[in-house]
Amino acid sequence: MSTKEHAMQIILSPTEPTIVMSRMLDAPREKVWEAFTKAEHVARWYGGHGFSSPVCEIDARVGGRWRHVMRTPDGTDYPLEFIYTEVVKPSRLAWQHVDFGKDMPGPPRSHITAELEDRGAKTKWTMTARFRTMAERDGTAESGFTNVVTQGTEKLEAIAHSL
């Protein structure tokens, strides 16, 4: 496996409030899809190294909910609730925070699209996180979001590869 091919690529658009992350995963698309849509797998990879998921419930269909509690290494719990806006098996998933677009206290809410491109025994994974404003996007990027996603994707790849 080429290091460059598997390195995370991160793009912060100069004109859009988006973060686009992509990399090649060493697992076939069907396995990546399974690891991405089954709660028992998501609970093992979601978050960075040392994170855990004491709660993970997924109903991967348009309008279905994804309820998740992400626990950081210091024991802080972050309850998350998303709604799926697009599900095209096995190539595309989109979801957003249930309160996306509302002025709410706490971290910025986003709309996420994940695309899985079939590359035979590998999968090109691309995630686009869209925020309401550039300031929300920049604050999220500065908070370590891309590091956590990068580490979570490493764990996702290992799980998908083992399925």
PDB file of C-alpha atoms in Angstrom:
ATOM      1  CA  MET A   1       0.000   0.000   0.000  1.00  0.00           C
ATOM      2  CA  SER A   2       1.312   3.395  -0.962  1.00  0.00           C
ATOM      3  CA  THR A   3       1.628   5.793   1.966  1.00  0.00           C
ATOM      4  CA  LYS A   4       0.607   8.748  -0.209  1.00  0.00           C
ATOM      5  CA  GLU A   5      -2.416   6.873  -1.582  1.00  0.00           C
ATOM      6  CA  HIS A   6      -3.615   6.088   1.944  1.00  0.00           C
ATOM      7  CA  ALA A   7      -2.787   9.450   3.508  1.00  0.00           C
ATOM      8  CA  MET A   8      -5.738  11.629   4.462  1.00  0.00           C
ATOM      9  CA  GLN A   9      -6.259  14.553   2.103  1.00  0.00           C
ATOM     10  CA  ILE A  10      -7.915  17.576   3.751  1.00  0.00           C
ATOM     11  CA  ILE A  11      -9.290  20.587   1.884  1.00  0.00           C
ATOM     12  CA  LEU A  12     -10.854  23.665   3.450  1.00  0.00           C
ATOM     13  CA  SER A  13     -12.556  25.505   0.620  1.00  0.00           C
ATOM     14  CA  PRO A  14     -11.612  29.178   0.278  1.00  0.00           C
ATOM     15  CA  THR A  15     -15.191  30.019  -0.797  1.00  0.00           C
ATOM     16  CA  GLU A  16     -17.512  27.420   0.782  1.00  0.00           C
ATOM     17  CA  PRO A  17     -18.024  26.540   4.481  1.00  0.00           C
ATOM     18  CA  THR A  18     -16.847  22.965   3.906  1.00  0.00           C
ATOM     19  CA  ILE A  19     -14.183  20.536   5.012  1.00  0.00           C
ATOM     20  CA  VAL A  20     -13.506  17.784   2.471  1.00  0.00           C
ATOM     21  CA  MET A  21     -11.487  14.791   3.617  1.00  0.00           C
ATOM     22  CA  SER A  22     -10.582  11.786   1.480  1.00  0.00           C
ATOM     23  CA  ARG A  23      -8.321   8.769   1.446  1.00  0.00           C
ATOM     24  CA  MET A  24      -8.031   5.288   0.041  1.00  0.00           C
ATOM     25  CA  LEU A  25      -9.178   2.492   2.344  1.00  0.00           C
ATOM     26  CA  ASP A  26      -7.668  -0.972   2.087  1.00  0.00           C
ATOM     27  CA  ALA A  27     -11.027  -2.778   2.049  1.00  0.00           C
ATOM     28  CA  PRO A  28     -13.723  -3.436  -0.566  1.00  0.00           C
ATOM     29  CA  ARG A  29     -16.651  -1.006  -0.730  1.00  0.00           C
ATOM     30  CA  GLU A  30     -19.272  -3.514   0.489  1.00  0.00           C
ATOM     31  CA  LYS A  31     -17.226  -4.096   3.667  1.00  0.00           C
ATOM     32  CA  VAL A  32     -16.691  -0.361   4.198  1.00  0.00           C
ATOM     33  CA  TRP A  33     -20.454   0.174   3.769  1.00  0.00           C
ATOM     34  CA  GLU A  34     -21.159  -2.488   6.398  1.00  0.00           C
ATOM     35  CA  ALA A  35     -18.643  -0.945   8.821  1.00  0.00           C
ATOM     36  CA  PHE A  36     -20.220   2.470   8.179  1.00  0.00           C
ATOM     37  CA  THR A  37     -23.877   1.483   8.652  1.00  0.00           C
ATOM     38  CA  LYS A  38     -23.976  -1.206  11.357  1.00  0.00           C
ATOM     39  CA  ALA A  39     -24.094   0.106  14.933  1.00  0.00           C
ATOM     40  CA  GLU A  40     -21.877  -2.657  16.322  1.00  0.00           C
ATOM     41  CA  HIS A  41     -19.072  -1.597  13.964  1.00  0.00           C
ATOM     42  CA  VAL A  42     -19.607   2.179  14.163  1.00  0.00           C
ATOM     43  CA  ALA A  43     -19.390   1.979  17.962  1.00  0.00           C
ATOM     44  CA  ARG A  44     -15.860   0.590  17.567  1.00  0.00           C
ATOM     45  CA  TRP A  45     -14.448   3.149  15.120  1.00  0.00           C
ATOM     46  CA  TYR A  46     -16.300   6.441  15.699  1.00  0.00           C
ATOM     47  CA  GLY A  47     -13.980   9.045  17.209  1.00  0.00           C
ATOM     48  CA  GLY A  48     -10.249   9.247  17.570  1.00  0.00           C
ATOM     49  CA  HIS A  49      -7.814   6.951  19.328  1.00  0.00           C
ATOM     50  CA  GLY A  50      -8.902   6.377  22.922  1.00  0.00           C
ATOM     51  CA  PHE A  51     -12.522   7.386  22.209  1.00  0.00           C
ATOM     52  CA  SER A  52     -15.394   5.011  22.942  1.00  0.00           C
ATOM     53  CA  SER A  53     -19.082   4.831  22.153  1.00  0.00           C
ATOM     54  CA  PRO A  54     -21.236   3.683  25.061  1.00  0.00           C
ATOM     55  CA  VAL A  55     -24.361   4.342  22.961  1.00  0.00           C
ATOM     56  CA  CYS A  56     -24.703   3.777  19.213  1.00  0.00           C
ATOM     57  CA  GLU A  57     -28.087   3.205  17.569  1.00  0.00           C
ATOM     58  CA  ILE A  58     -28.439   3.372  13.783  1.00  0.00           C
ATOM     59  CA  ASP A  59     -31.438   3.246  11.463  1.00  0.00           C
ATOM     60  CA  ALA A  60     -29.638   3.769   8.131  1.00  0.00           C
ATOM     61  CA  ARG A  61     -32.520   4.847   5.899  1.00  0.00           C
ATOM     62  CA  VAL A  62     -33.690   8.250   4.691  1.00  0.00           C
ATOM     63  CA  GLY A  63     -35.373   9.871   7.687  1.00  0.00           C
ATOM     64  CA  GLY A  64     -33.817   7.305  10.037  1.00  0.00           C
ATOM     65  CA  ARG A  65     -31.916   8.402  13.132  1.00  0.00           C
ATOM     66  CA  TRP A  66     -28.368   7.827  14.269  1.00  0.00           C
ATOM     67  CA  ARG A  67     -28.104   8.324  18.029  1.00  0.00           C
ATOM     68  CA  HIS A  68     -24.622   8.245  19.423  1.00  0.00           C
ATOM     69  CA  VAL A  69     -22.700   9.083  22.584  1.00  0.00           C
ATOM     70  CA  MET A  70     -19.049   9.764  21.860  1.00  0.00           C
ATOM     71  CA  ARG A  71     -16.824   9.485  24.948  1.00  0.00           C
ATOM     72  CA  THR A  72     -13.442  11.207  24.808  1.00  0.00           C
ATOM     73  CA  PRO A  73     -10.344   9.730  26.452  1.00  0.00           C
ATOM     74  CA  ASP A  74     -10.857  12.054  29.467  1.00  0.00           C
ATOM     75  CA  GLY A  75     -14.361  10.615  30.021  1.00  0.00           C
ATOM     76  CA  THR A  76     -16.377  13.533  28.608  1.00  0.00           C
ATOM     77  CA  ASP A  77     -19.563  12.366  26.872  1.00  0.00           C
ATOM     78  CA  TYR A  78     -20.870  14.094  23.752  1.00  0.00           C
ATOM     79  CA  PRO A  79     -24.420  13.011  22.921  1.00  0.00           C
ATOM     80  CA  LEU A  80     -25.004  13.237  19.176  1.00  0.00           C
ATOM     81  CA  GLU A  81     -28.168  12.744  17.175  1.00  0.00           C
ATOM     82  CA  PHE A  82     -28.275  12.747  13.407  1.00  0.00           C
ATOM     83  CA  ILE A  83     -30.916  12.151  10.756  1.00  0.00           C
ATOM     84  CA  TYR A  84     -30.107  10.442   7.467  1.00  0.00           C
ATOM     85  CA  THR A  85     -30.942  12.586   4.443  1.00  0.00           C
ATOM     86  CA  GLU A  86     -29.633  10.248   1.740  1.00  0.00           C
ATOM     87  CA  VAL A  87     -28.844   6.524   1.667  1.00  0.00           C
ATOM     88  CA  VAL A  88     -27.658   5.002  -1.615  1.00  0.00           C
ATOM     89  CA  LYS A  89     -26.230   1.563  -0.839  1.00  0.00           C
ATOM     90  CA  PRO A  90     -23.269   1.006  -1.158  1.00  0.00           C
ATOM     91  CA  SER A  91     -21.972   4.309  -2.489  1.00  0.00           C
ATOM     92  CA  ARG A  92     -23.350   7.320  -0.626  1.00  0.00           C
ATOM     93  CA  LEU A  93     -24.623   8.332   2.806  1.00  0.00           C
ATOM     94  CA  ALA A  94     -25.636  11.775   3.974  1.00  0.00           C
ATOM     95  CA  TRP A  95     -26.726  12.858   7.429  1.00  0.00           C
ATOM     96  CA  GLN A  96     -27.017  15.977   9.520  1.00  0.00           C
ATOM     97  CA  HIS A  97     -27.376  16.929  13.140  1.00  0.00           C
ATOM     98  CA  VAL A  98     -31.086  16.905  13.992  1.00  0.00           C
ATOM     99  CA  ASP A  99     -30.818  20.602  14.835  1.00  0.00           C
ATOM    100  CA  PHE A 100     -28.669  21.572  11.808  1.00  0.00           C
ATOM    101  CA  GLY A 101     -29.404  25.111  10.687  1.00  0.00           C
ATOM    102  CA  LYS A 102     -30.714  26.255  14.066  1.00  0.00           C
ATOM    103  CA  ASP A 103     -28.992  28.715  16.349  1.00  0.00           C
ATOM    104  CA  MET A 104     -28.055  26.491  19.258  1.00  0.00           C
ATOM    105  CA  PRO A 105     -25.441  26.672  21.996  1.00  0.00           C
ATOM    106  CA  GLY A 106     -22.533  24.282  21.731  1.00  0.00           C
ATOM    107  CA  PRO A 107     -20.390  23.171  18.834  1.00  0.00           C
ATOM    108  CA  PRO A 108     -21.459  23.934  15.253  1.00  0.00           C
ATOM    109  CA  ARG A 109     -23.834  21.499  13.604  1.00  0.00           C
ATOM    110  CA  SER A 110     -23.054  20.143  10.156  1.00  0.00           C
ATOM    111  CA  HIS A 111     -24.400  18.217   7.187  1.00  0.00           C
ATOM    112  CA  ILE A 112     -22.092  15.352   6.197  1.00  0.00           C
ATOM    113  CA  THR A 113     -21.906  13.439   2.937  1.00  0.00           C
ATOM    114  CA  ALA A 114     -19.790  10.296   2.667  1.00  0.00           C
ATOM    115  CA  GLU A 115     -19.047   8.837  -0.739  1.00  0.00           C
ATOM    116  CA  LEU A 116     -17.572   5.376  -1.258  1.00  0.00           C
ATOM    117  CA  GLU A 117     -16.008   4.754  -4.658  1.00  0.00           C
ATOM    118  CA  ASP A 118     -15.389   1.133  -5.644  1.00  0.00           C
ATOM    119  CA  ARG A 119     -11.716   0.548  -6.448  1.00  0.00           C
ATOM    120  CA  GLY A 120     -11.818  -3.264  -6.484  1.00  0.00           C
ATOM    121  CA  ALA A 121     -10.198  -4.499  -3.281  1.00  0.00           C
ATOM    122  CA  LYS A 122     -10.022  -0.879  -2.090  1.00  0.00           C
ATOM    123  CA  THR A 123     -12.453   1.979  -1.549  1.00  0.00           C
ATOM    124  CA  LYS A 124     -11.935   5.681  -2.050  1.00  0.00           C
ATOM    125  CA  TRP A 125     -13.670   7.374   0.894  1.00  0.00           C
ATOM    126  CA  THR A 126     -14.602  11.059   0.615  1.00  0.00           C
ATOM    127  CA  MET A 127     -16.383  12.968   3.350  1.00  0.00           C
ATOM    128  CA  THR A 128     -17.722  16.491   2.942  1.00  0.00           C
ATOM    129  CA  ALA A 129     -18.773  18.347   6.087  1.00  0.00           C
ATOM    130  CA  ARG A 130     -20.859  21.454   5.330  1.00  0.00           C
ATOM    131  CA  PHE A 131     -21.390  24.178   7.918  1.00  0.00           C
ATOM    132  CA  ARG A 132     -23.635  27.232   7.900  1.00  0.00           C
ATOM    133  CA  THR A 133     -20.773  29.727   7.960  1.00  0.00           C
ATOM    134  CA  MET A 134     -17.062  29.947   7.327  1.00  0.00           C
ATOM    135  CA  ALA A 135     -16.590  30.866  11.008  1.00  0.00           C
ATOM    136  CA  GLU A 136     -18.336  27.635  12.114  1.00  0.00           C
ATOM    137  CA  ARG A 137     -16.216  25.631   9.671  1.00  0.00           C
ATOM    138  CA  ASP A 138     -12.985  27.293  10.791  1.00  0.00           C
ATOM    139  CA  GLY A 139     -13.805  26.822  14.481  1.00  0.00           C
ATOM    140  CA  THR A 140     -14.526  23.154  13.871  1.00  0.00           C
ATOM    141  CA  ALA A 141     -11.266  22.688  11.974  1.00  0.00           C
ATOM    142  CA  GLU A 142      -9.310  24.429  14.751  1.00  0.00           C
ATOM    143  CA  SER A 143     -10.945  22.233  17.410  1.00  0.00           C
ATOM    144  CA  GLY A 144      -9.222  19.083  16.140  1.00  0.00           C
ATOM    145  CA  PHE A 145     -12.110  17.731  14.039  1.00  0.00           C
ATOM    146  CA  THR A 146      -9.851  16.599  11.199  1.00  0.00           C
ATOM    147  CA  ASN A 147      -7.517  14.722  13.570  1.00  0.00           C
ATOM    148  CA  VAL A 148     -10.418  12.867  15.171  1.00  0.00           C
ATOM    149  CA  VAL A 149     -11.913  11.987  11.768  1.00  0.00           C
ATOM    150  CA  THR A 150      -8.509  10.859  10.481  1.00  0.00           C
ATOM    151  CA  GLN A 151      -8.010   8.560  13.474  1.00  0.00           C
ATOM    152  CA  GLY A 152     -11.587   7.261  13.273  1.00  0.00           C
ATOM    153  CA  THR A 153     -11.101   6.469   9.592  1.00  0.00           C
ATOM    154  CA  GLU A 154      -7.991   4.459  10.434  1.00  0.00           C
ATOM    155  CA  LYS A 155     -10.105   2.380  12.833  1.00  0.00           C
ATOM    156  CA  LEU A 156     -12.926   2.117  10.243  1.00  0.00           C
ATOM    157  CA  GLU A 157     -10.469   0.763   7.683  1.00  0.00           C
ATOM    158  CA  ALA A 158      -9.164  -1.900  10.086  1.00  0.00           C
ATOM    159  CA  ILE A 159     -12.701  -3.045  10.957  1.00  0.00           C
ATOM    160  CA  ALA A 160     -13.844  -3.124   7.317  1.00  0.00           C
ATOM    161  CA  HIS A 161     -10.704  -5.016   6.338  1.00  0.00           C
ATOM    162  CA  SER A 162     -11.415  -7.641   9.026  1.00  0.00           C
ATOM    163  CA  LEU A 163     -15.041  -8.278   7.982  1.00  0.00           C
TER     164      LEU A 163
END
